[in-house]
Coordinates of C-alpha atoms in Angstrom, one line a residue:
Chain A
X1 CA 143.1 111.8 73.3
X2 CA 142.0 111.2 69.7
X3 CA 141.1 107.6 70.6
X4 CA 138.9 108.9 73.5
X5 CA 137.0 111.2 71.2
X6 CA 136.6 108.3 68.7
X7 CA 135.3 105.9 71.2
X8 CA 132.8 108.5 72.5
X9 CA 131.5 109.2 69.1
X10 CA 131.0 105.6 68.4
X11 CA 129.2 105.3 71.8
X12 CA 126.9 108.2 71.0
X13 CA 126.1 106.7 67.6
X14 CA 125.0 103.3 69.2
X15 CA 123.2 105.3 72.1
X16 CA 120.9 107.1 69.7
X17 CA 119.6 103.8 68.2
X18 CA 119.3 102.1 71.8
X19 CA 117.5 105.3 72.9
X20 CA 114.9 104.9 70.1
X21 CA 114.7 101.1 70.8
X22 CA 114.1 101.7 74.6
X23 CA 111.7 104.6 74.4
X24 CA 109.0 102.6 72.8
X25 CA 109.4 99.9 75.4
X26 CA 109.3 102.6 78.1
X27 CA 106.1 104.2 76.8
X28 CA 104.4 100.8 76.7
X29 CA 105.3 100.1 80.3
X30 CA 104.6 103.5 81.5
X31 CA 101.1 103.7 80.3
X32 CA 100.0 100.0 80.2
X33 CA 102.3 98.3 82.8
X34 CA 103.1 95.8 80.1
X35 CA 106.6 94.5 80.5
X36 CA 107.0 93.9 76.7
X37 CA 109.6 91.2 76.2
X38 CA 108.5 90.9 72.6
X39 CA 109.6 94.6 71.8
X40 CA 113.1 93.5 70.4
X41 CA 111.5 90.9 68.2
X42 CA 109.3 93.5 66.8
X43 CA 112.3 95.6 66.2
X44 CA 113.7 92.7 64.1
X45 CA 110.4 92.6 62.2
X46 CA 110.9 96.2 61.5
X47 CA 114.5 95.6 60.4
X48 CA 113.2 92.9 58.0
X49 CA 110.7 95.3 56.6
X50 CA 113.4 97.8 55.7
X51 CA 115.7 95.1 54.5
X52 CA 113.3 93.8 52.0
X53 CA 112.3 97.1 50.9
X54 CA 115.9 97.7 50.0
X55 CA 116.7 94.3 48.8
X56 CA 113.7 93.9 46.4
X57 CA 113.1 97.4 45.3
X58 CA 116.2 99.3 46.3
X59 CA 114.3 101.5 48.5
X60 CA 116.4 103.4 51.1
X61 CA 115.9 102.1 54.6
X62 CA 115.3 105.7 55.8
X63 CA 112.5 106.0 53.3
X64 CA 111.2 102.5 54.4
X65 CA 111.3 103.8 58.0
X66 CA 107.7 105.3 57.9
X67 CA 106.5 102.1 56.2
X68 CA 108.0 99.9 58.9
X69 CA 106.6 102.2 61.6
X70 CA 103.0 102.0 60.3
X71 CA 103.2 98.3 59.6
X72 CA 104.4 97.6 63.1
X73 CA 101.9 100.1 64.6
X74 CA 99.2 98.0 62.9
X75 CA 100.6 94.8 64.3
X76 CA 100.6 96.6 67.7
X77 CA 96.9 97.3 67.4
X78 CA 96.2 93.7 66.6
X79 CA 98.3 92.4 69.4
X80 CA 96.6 94.7 71.9
X81 CA 93.2 93.9 70.8
X82 CA 93.8 90.1 70.9
X83 CA 96.0 89.8 74.0
X84 CA 96.1 92.7 76.2
X85 CA 92.7 94.6 76.2
X86 CA 90.6 91.9 77.8
X87 CA 93.1 91.2 80.7
X88 CA 93.8 94.8 81.7
X89 CA 91.6 94.6 84.7
X90 CA 93.6 91.7 86.2
X91 CA 95.5 92.3 89.3
X92 CA 98.5 90.5 88.2
X93 CA 98.5 92.2 84.7
X94 CA 102.1 93.1 84.7
X95 CA 103.4 89.7 85.8
X96 CA 101.2 88.0 83.3
X97 CA 102.4 90.3 80.5
X98 CA 105.9 89.0 81.0
X99 CA 104.9 85.5 80.2
X100 CA 102.4 86.6 77.5
X101 CA 105.0 88.8 75.6
X102 CA 107.8 86.1 76.1
X103 CA 105.5 83.8 74.2
X104 CA 104.7 86.5 71.6
X105 CA 108.6 87.0 71.2
X106 CA 109.0 83.4 70.5
X107 CA 106.2 83.2 67.9
X108 CA 107.5 86.2 66.2
X109 CA 111.0 84.8 66.0
X110 CA 109.7 81.6 64.8
X111 CA 107.7 83.2 62.2
X112 CA 110.5 85.4 60.8
X113 CA 112.9 82.4 60.9
X114 CA 110.4 80.2 58.8
X115 CA 109.8 83.0 56.4
X116 CA 113.4 84.4 56.0
X117 CA 115.7 81.9 57.5
X118 CA 118.2 82.5 60.2
X119 CA 121.0 83.9 58.1
X120 CA 122.8 87.2 59.2
X121 CA 121.5 90.1 57.3
X122 CA 122.2 93.7 57.0
X123 CA 120.6 96.4 54.8
X124 CA 123.5 97.9 52.8
X125 CA 122.7 101.4 51.5
X126 CA 125.9 103.1 50.3
X127 CA 126.2 105.2 53.5
X128 CA 126.1 102.1 55.8
X129 CA 129.8 101.5 55.2
X130 CA 130.9 105.0 54.5
X131 CA 132.4 107.5 57.0
X132 CA 133.2 111.1 57.4
X133 CA 136.7 112.0 58.5
X134 CA 137.6 114.7 60.8
X135 CA 141.5 114.4 60.8
X136 CA 142.1 110.9 62.1
X137 CA 138.6 110.7 63.7
X138 CA 136.1 108.9 61.7
X139 CA 132.4 109.2 61.9
X140 CA 130.6 106.2 60.4
X141 CA 127.7 107.6 58.3
X142 CA 125.3 104.8 59.0
X143 CA 125.5 105.4 62.9
X144 CA 125.5 109.1 62.4
X145 CA 122.3 109.0 60.3
X146 CA 120.6 106.4 62.5
X147 CA 121.5 108.4 65.6
X148 CA 120.2 111.7 64.2
X149 CA 117.0 110.2 62.9
X150 CA 116.5 108.6 66.2
X151 CA 116.9 111.9 68.1
X152 CA 114.5 113.5 65.7
X153 CA 111.9 110.9 66.3
X154 CA 112.3 111.0 70.0
X155 CA 112.1 114.8 69.9
X156 CA 108.9 114.5 68.0
X157 CA 107.6 112.0 70.4
X158 CA 108.5 114.3 73.4
X159 CA 106.7 117.2 71.7
X160 CA 103.6 115.1 71.0
X161 CA 103.5 113.9 74.5
X162 CA 104.1 117.4 75.9
X163 CA 101.7 119.4 73.8
X164 CA 99.0 117.4 72.1
X165 CA 95.6 116.4 73.6
X166 CA 96.3 112.8 73.3
X167 CA 99.8 113.4 74.6
X168 CA 98.2 115.0 77.7
X169 CA 95.9 111.9 78.1
X170 CA 98.8 109.5 77.9
X171 CA 100.9 111.3 80.5
X172 CA 97.9 111.6 82.8
X173 CA 97.0 107.9 82.4
X174 CA 100.6 107.0 83.1
X175 CA 100.7 109.0 86.3
X176 CA 97.2 108.1 87.7
X177 CA 94.9 106.0 85.7
X178 CA 91.8 106.5 87.9
X179 CA 92.0 110.2 88.0
X180 CA 92.4 110.3 84.3
X181 CA 89.2 108.2 83.8
X182 CA 87.4 110.4 86.3
X183 CA 88.2 113.6 84.1
X184 CA 86.8 111.9 81.0
X185 CA 89.9 110.3 79.4
X186 CA 89.0 107.0 77.7
X187 CA 91.8 105.1 79.3
X188 CA 91.4 102.0 77.1
X189 CA 91.8 104.0 74.0
X190 CA 94.8 105.8 75.5
X191 CA 96.3 102.2 76.3
X192 CA 95.6 101.1 72.6
X193 CA 97.1 104.2 71.2
X194 CA 100.2 104.3 73.3
X195 CA 100.8 100.5 72.6
X196 CA 100.4 101.3 68.9
X197 CA 102.8 104.1 69.1
X198 CA 105.3 102.1 71.2
X199 CA 105.4 99.2 68.8
X200 CA 105.4 101.7 65.9
X201 CA 108.7 103.1 67.5
X202 CA 110.1 99.5 67.5
X203 CA 109.4 99.4 63.7
X204 CA 111.2 102.7 63.4
X205 CA 114.1 101.5 65.4
X206 CA 114.2 98.3 63.3
X207 CA 114.5 100.2 60.1
X208 CA 117.5 102.2 61.5
X209 CA 118.9 99.1 63.1
X210 CA 118.9 97.2 59.8
X211 CA 121.9 99.2 58.5
X212 CA 123.7 99.6 61.7
X213 CA 123.9 96.0 63.1
X214 CA 123.6 92.6 61.4
X215 CA 120.4 90.9 62.4
X216 CA 118.7 87.5 62.3
X217 CA 115.5 86.4 63.8
X218 CA 117.1 85.2 67.0
X219 CA 119.1 88.2 67.6
X220 CA 116.4 89.8 69.8
X221 CA 117.5 87.8 72.8
X222 CA 120.6 89.7 72.8
X223 CA 118.7 92.9 72.8
X224 CA 116.1 92.3 75.5
X225 CA 118.5 92.2 78.3
X226 CA 120.2 95.5 77.0
X227 CA 116.9 97.2 76.5
X228 CA 115.6 96.1 80.0
X229 CA 118.8 97.5 81.6
X230 CA 118.2 100.8 79.8
X231 CA 114.6 100.9 80.8
X232 CA 115.2 99.9 84.4
X233 CA 118.0 102.3 84.8
X234 CA 116.0 105.1 83.3
X235 CA 113.2 104.5 85.8
X236 CA 110.5 102.2 84.2
X237 CA 108.4 104.3 82.1
X238 CA 110.4 107.4 82.0
X239 CA 111.4 108.3 78.4
X240 CA 113.9 110.9 79.3
X241 CA 115.5 108.5 81.7
X242 CA 115.7 105.9 79.0
X243 CA 117.3 108.2 76.7
X244 CA 119.9 109.4 79.2
X245 CA 120.6 105.7 80.2
X246 CA 121.0 104.7 76.6
X247 CA 123.6 107.4 75.8
X248 CA 125.4 107.0 79.2
X249 CA 125.7 103.1 78.9
X250 CA 126.5 103.1 75.3
X251 CA 129.3 105.3 75.7
X252 CA 130.6 103.4 78.7
X253 CA 130.1 100.0 76.7
X254 CA 132.2 101.6 73.8
X255 CA 135.0 102.4 76.1
X256 CA 134.9 98.8 77.7
X257 CA 134.9 97.6 74.1
X258 CA 137.9 99.5 73.1
X259 CA 140.0 99.2 76.3
X260 CA 139.0 95.9 78.0
X261 CA 137.9 93.9 75.0
X262 CA 134.9 93.8 72.7
X263 CA 133.5 90.7 74.1
X264 CA 133.1 92.5 77.4
X265 CA 131.3 95.4 76.0
X266 CA 127.8 94.0 76.4
X267 CA 128.6 93.1 80.0
X268 CA 128.4 96.8 80.7
X269 CA 124.7 96.8 80.4
X270 CA 124.1 93.8 82.6
X271 CA 126.5 95.1 85.3
X272 CA 124.7 98.4 85.2
X273 CA 121.4 96.5 85.6
X274 CA 122.7 94.7 88.7
X275 CA 124.0 97.9 90.3
X276 CA 120.8 99.8 89.6
X277 CA 118.6 97.0 90.9
X278 CA 121.0 96.8 94.0
X279 CA 121.4 100.4 94.9
X280 CA 118.7 102.5 93.1
X281 CA 115.8 100.1 92.1
X282 CA 113.6 103.1 91.2
X283 CA 116.1 104.0 88.5
X284 CA 117.8 107.3 87.8
X285 CA 114.6 109.1 87.1
X286 CA 111.9 107.0 88.7
X287 CA 110.4 108.1 92.0
X288 CA 109.3 104.9 93.6
X289 CA 110.4 101.3 93.3
X290 CA 108.0 99.6 90.9
X291 CA 110.0 97.2 88.8
X292 CA 107.2 95.0 87.4
Chain B
X1 CA 58.9 118.8 91.9
X2 CA 61.8 116.5 90.9
X3 CA 64.6 116.3 93.4
X4 CA 68.1 117.3 92.6
X5 CA 69.8 114.1 93.4
X6 CA 68.3 111.2 95.0
X7 CA 70.0 107.9 96.0
X8 CA 67.7 105.1 96.7
X9 CA 68.2 101.6 98.1
X10 CA 71.7 101.3 96.5
X11 CA 73.4 97.9 96.6
X12 CA 76.9 97.7 95.2
X13 CA 80.4 96.1 95.8
X14 CA 83.7 95.4 94.1
X15 CA 83.9 92.8 91.3
X16 CA 82.0 89.6 92.4
X17 CA 82.8 90.6 96.1
X18 CA 80.3 91.1 98.8
X19 CA 78.0 94.0 98.8
X20 CA 79.6 97.0 100.5
X21 CA 76.6 99.1 100.1
X22 CA 73.4 97.3 101.1
X23 CA 70.3 99.5 100.6
X24 CA 71.9 102.9 101.2
X25 CA 69.9 106.1 100.5
X26 CA 70.3 109.8 100.7
X27 CA 68.8 113.0 99.5
X28 CA 70.8 115.7 98.2
X29 CA 69.6 119.4 98.0
X30 CA 70.9 121.8 95.5
X31 CA 73.5 124.3 96.6
X32 CA 73.9 122.6 100.1
X33 CA 77.0 121.0 101.7
X34 CA 76.3 117.3 102.5
X35 CA 78.5 115.3 104.8
X36 CA 78.5 111.5 104.8
X37 CA 79.9 110.0 108.0
X38 CA 80.2 106.6 109.4
X39 CA 82.8 104.2 110.8
X40 CA 85.5 102.5 108.7
X41 CA 84.0 100.2 106.1
X42 CA 80.6 101.8 106.2
X43 CA 80.6 102.4 102.5
X44 CA 81.1 106.2 102.4
X45 CA 83.7 106.2 99.6
X46 CA 81.9 103.4 97.8
X47 CA 78.7 105.5 97.7
X48 CA 80.6 108.3 96.0
X49 CA 82.1 105.9 93.5
X50 CA 78.7 104.6 92.6
X51 CA 77.3 108.2 92.1
X52 CA 80.3 109.0 89.8
X53 CA 79.8 105.8 87.7
X54 CA 83.1 104.1 88.9
X55 CA 81.2 101.2 90.3
X56 CA 78.1 99.6 88.8
X57 CA 74.9 99.6 90.8
X58 CA 73.6 96.1 91.6
X59 CA 70.2 97.4 93.0
X60 CA 68.6 100.7 93.5
X61 CA 68.7 104.0 91.7
X62 CA 70.6 107.2 91.5
X63 CA 68.3 109.9 90.0
X64 CA 69.9 113.2 89.0
X65 CA 67.4 115.9 87.9
X66 CA 65.0 113.2 86.9
X67 CA 67.5 111.1 85.0
X68 CA 68.6 107.7 86.2
X69 CA 72.3 107.5 86.2
X70 CA 72.5 103.8 86.2
X71 CA 75.2 102.2 83.8
X72 CA 76.8 105.6 83.1
X73 CA 80.5 105.8 82.9
X74 CA 82.6 108.3 84.9
X75 CA 83.0 110.6 81.8
X76 CA 79.3 110.6 81.3
X77 CA 78.4 111.5 84.8
X78 CA 81.1 114.3 84.5
X79 CA 79.4 115.6 81.3
X80 CA 76.1 115.7 83.3
X81 CA 77.8 117.9 85.8
X82 CA 78.9 115.6 88.6
X83 CA 82.7 115.9 89.4
X84 CA 84.5 113.5 91.9
X85 CA 87.9 113.9 93.7
X86 CA 88.9 110.4 95.1
X87 CA 90.8 110.0 98.2
X88 CA 94.4 111.1 98.0
X89 CA 96.3 110.7 94.7
X90 CA 93.8 112.6 92.6
X91 CA 96.4 114.5 90.8
X92 CA 99.1 114.0 88.2
X93 CA 102.2 114.4 90.3
X94 CA 104.7 114.9 87.4
X95 CA 102.4 117.3 85.4
X96 CA 102.5 121.0 86.3
X97 CA 99.8 122.8 88.1
X98 CA 98.6 124.3 85.0
X99 CA 98.8 121.0 83.1
X100 CA 96.7 119.4 85.9
X101 CA 94.1 122.2 85.4
X102 CA 94.1 121.6 81.6
X103 CA 93.3 117.8 82.3
X104 CA 90.5 119.1 84.4
X105 CA 89.0 120.6 81.2
X106 CA 90.0 117.5 79.1
X107 CA 86.4 117.0 77.9
X108 CA 86.0 120.7 76.7
X109 CA 86.6 121.0 73.1
X110 CA 87.6 124.5 73.1
X111 CA 91.2 125.3 74.3
X112 CA 90.6 129.1 74.5
X113 CA 87.6 128.6 76.6
X114 CA 89.5 126.1 78.8
X115 CA 92.4 128.5 79.3
X116 CA 90.1 131.4 80.1
X117 CA 88.4 129.1 82.8
X118 CA 91.9 128.2 84.2
X119 CA 92.6 132.0 84.4
X120 CA 89.5 132.3 86.5
X121 CA 90.6 129.6 88.8
X122 CA 94.0 131.4 89.1
X123 CA 92.0 134.5 90.2
X124 CA 90.3 132.6 92.9
X125 CA 93.2 130.6 94.1
X126 CA 96.2 132.9 93.8
X127 CA 98.6 130.3 95.1
X128 CA 97.9 128.0 92.2
X129 CA 98.9 130.9 89.9
X130 CA 102.1 131.3 91.8
X131 CA 102.8 127.6 91.4
X132 CA 101.5 127.3 87.8
X133 CA 104.6 125.8 86.4
X134 CA 105.6 123.7 89.3
X135 CA 105.1 119.9 89.3
X136 CA 101.9 119.2 91.3
X137 CA 103.7 116.4 93.3
X138 CA 106.2 118.8 94.7
X139 CA 103.5 121.0 96.4
X140 CA 102.5 120.8 100.1
X141 CA 99.5 118.4 101.0
X142 CA 97.2 121.4 101.3
X143 CA 98.2 123.0 98.1
X144 CA 97.7 119.6 96.3
X145 CA 94.2 119.3 97.8
X146 CA 93.3 122.9 96.8
X147 CA 94.4 122.0 93.3
X148 CA 92.3 118.9 93.2
X149 CA 89.3 120.7 94.3
X150 CA 89.9 123.7 92.1
X151 CA 90.4 121.4 89.2
X152 CA 86.8 120.2 89.4
X153 CA 85.5 123.7 89.0
X154 CA 86.9 124.0 85.4
X155 CA 83.9 122.2 84.0
X156 CA 81.5 124.3 86.2
X157 CA 80.0 121.2 87.7
X158 CA 76.6 121.2 89.4
X159 CA 77.7 118.6 92.0
X160 CA 81.3 118.1 93.4
X161 CA 82.1 115.2 95.6
X162 CA 85.2 115.2 97.8
X163 CA 86.3 112.1 99.4
X164 CA 88.2 113.1 102.6
X165 CA 89.7 116.3 101.6
X166 CA 91.1 116.7 105.1
X167 CA 93.1 113.4 104.9
X168 CA 96.6 113.8 106.2
X169 CA 96.5 117.5 106.5
X170 CA 97.3 119.6 109.5
X171 CA 94.5 121.0 111.6
X172 CA 95.1 124.7 110.4
X173 CA 95.2 123.5 106.6
X174 CA 92.0 121.5 107.2
X175 CA 90.1 124.8 108.2
X176 CA 91.3 126.2 104.8
X177 CA 89.9 123.2 102.9
X178 CA 86.5 123.7 104.6
X179 CA 86.6 127.4 103.8
X180 CA 87.1 126.4 100.2
X181 CA 84.2 123.9 100.3
X182 CA 82.1 126.7 101.8
X183 CA 83.2 129.1 99.0
X184 CA 82.3 126.4 96.4
X185 CA 78.9 126.0 97.9
X186 CA 78.3 129.7 98.0
X187 CA 78.6 129.8 94.2
X188 CA 75.6 127.6 94.1
X189 CA 77.5 124.1 93.6
X190 CA 76.2 121.3 95.6
X191 CA 78.9 119.6 97.7
X192 CA 79.1 116.1 98.9
X193 CA 81.8 115.4 101.4
X194 CA 83.0 112.1 103.0
X195 CA 84.7 112.9 106.4
X196 CA 86.5 110.5 108.8
X197 CA 86.3 113.3 111.4
X198 CA 82.5 113.4 111.8
X199 CA 82.4 116.4 114.2
X200 CA 84.5 118.5 111.9
X201 CA 82.7 117.5 108.8
X202 CA 79.2 118.0 110.3
X203 CA 80.0 121.5 111.7
X204 CA 80.9 122.7 108.2
X205 CA 77.9 120.9 106.6
X206 CA 74.1 121.7 106.1
X207 CA 73.1 118.0 105.8
X208 CA 74.4 115.0 107.5
X209 CA 74.1 111.3 106.3
X210 CA 75.1 108.6 108.7
X211 CA 76.2 105.3 107.1
X212 CA 76.9 102.0 108.9
X213 CA 77.6 98.6 107.4
X214 CA 76.4 99.8 104.0
X215 CA 73.0 101.2 105.1
X216 CA 71.9 104.5 105.9
X217 CA 71.1 104.8 109.5
X218 CA 69.6 108.3 109.3
X219 CA 70.0 111.6 107.7
X220 CA 69.1 115.1 108.5
X221 CA 70.2 118.7 109.1
X222 CA 73.8 118.5 110.1
X223 CA 73.3 120.3 113.5
X224 CA 70.7 117.7 114.5
X225 CA 72.9 114.8 113.3
X226 CA 75.7 116.2 115.3
X227 CA 73.7 116.1 118.5
X228 CA 71.9 112.9 117.8
X229 CA 72.5 110.3 120.6
X230 CA 72.6 107.6 118.1
X231 CA 75.7 108.7 116.4
X232 CA 77.4 109.2 119.6
X233 CA 76.6 105.7 120.5
X234 CA 77.4 104.3 117.1
X235 CA 80.4 106.3 116.0
X236 CA 82.0 108.0 118.9
X237 CA 81.8 105.0 121.4
X238 CA 79.3 106.9 123.6
X239 CA 81.4 109.9 124.2
X240 CA 79.8 113.3 124.4
X241 CA 80.3 115.4 121.3
X242 CA 81.0 119.0 121.1

């Protein structure tokens, strides 16, 4: 029994971080129909931001989080202006963005590798290796903090989308771009803002990731499939769906890791991706099949 | 006297594609219901998109109260008082009825005023108040169309354009839609309708405009258009109407 609780707790801890990683991806797909394969590489860039802040100046990664968020949001604005804005009217936009973001991912990986080398790194504030104990059950502080901050950020994102004027515009544009434009929404500005927010969230996720997982520039290849499975399972563009899928799959993955073998843990995500694509291609929360 | 809205010699099409409209014209009188009819591909919806600023004008002019609307974007025509409900899918299905109405007042900068106007809409359409917190996509087709039409009124427009409001609705619900159209017109709002069902549309309109192959064949009082032999020949395959 204790082991089951223990494994569940570890799964929840991972789920929180994956939820934040996936929600930015989901937002960008929902509004812009951009399948952003570069999202995990931008998360790594956020992780490096937090890592160097700690390594050079001893700044806590949680304090570096807003810095990484803003830095990555600014990079998001640049990427959008350079690559995505001019092509938005193309009929094959989504398909094209797969290739485009694949290329961007490789460029970012190469740039990070050239600057910081491909060594494994992890930000190591004191809590990263510490834990709370409840009897025999331990709760790693790093994962706990990362999970809690993730939930806080996702909660703020949800409130922003639900109540703010820009949030209304973002949701409206996601659901019906033409109708939003007809009601006076500047859909191009909404696209830019949601892209910046989505990439900013990648930066925030990176700062948290930096003390939860060890990372190196090429690590994003491992994450892209995991994140895609979360977003597809959540229903492509549904943030709630992505969050639910993140927790669900992370907990299952933790159990697979504990009882089947840790090398099989990641398989959970791919297996779930296959099953969802076969039996419910619209995802858990999506209403119609539109994968790409 | 300047005319209310005048459409003159409009040529327009999608992207670099062929001209869908090729010299269409129509006159619009304030406070009247205008019905645009014509066979498939005549350019009815395209004409509305041009007036709303969704499609650029290649040739010709749209003059609204003395101002040329050429080159204006949809949000700019909206600010001048022209609202457009495109065919089907005009709503945000996963937003509530109230949120949809709030989007209708998106360009208002005063939330209190917007919510007051939403309250007025609720008074006029009690069914929408009942469904205020329900997702728009879960309502019946007629209720969704009612919401789409009601939503345009938040901005107190001078002209509303409805592209086939009766599409996919049961005959009894269609009558309700036309009752709403009539009610809107009685408030002094000018209405432009596109209707696939020409007889139905003309019966509820004051003015009829007949389009074919991107051109205006003729226009006139709806009753006259309805009984004009030319439309029976063109549009109804020679069958006797009404």
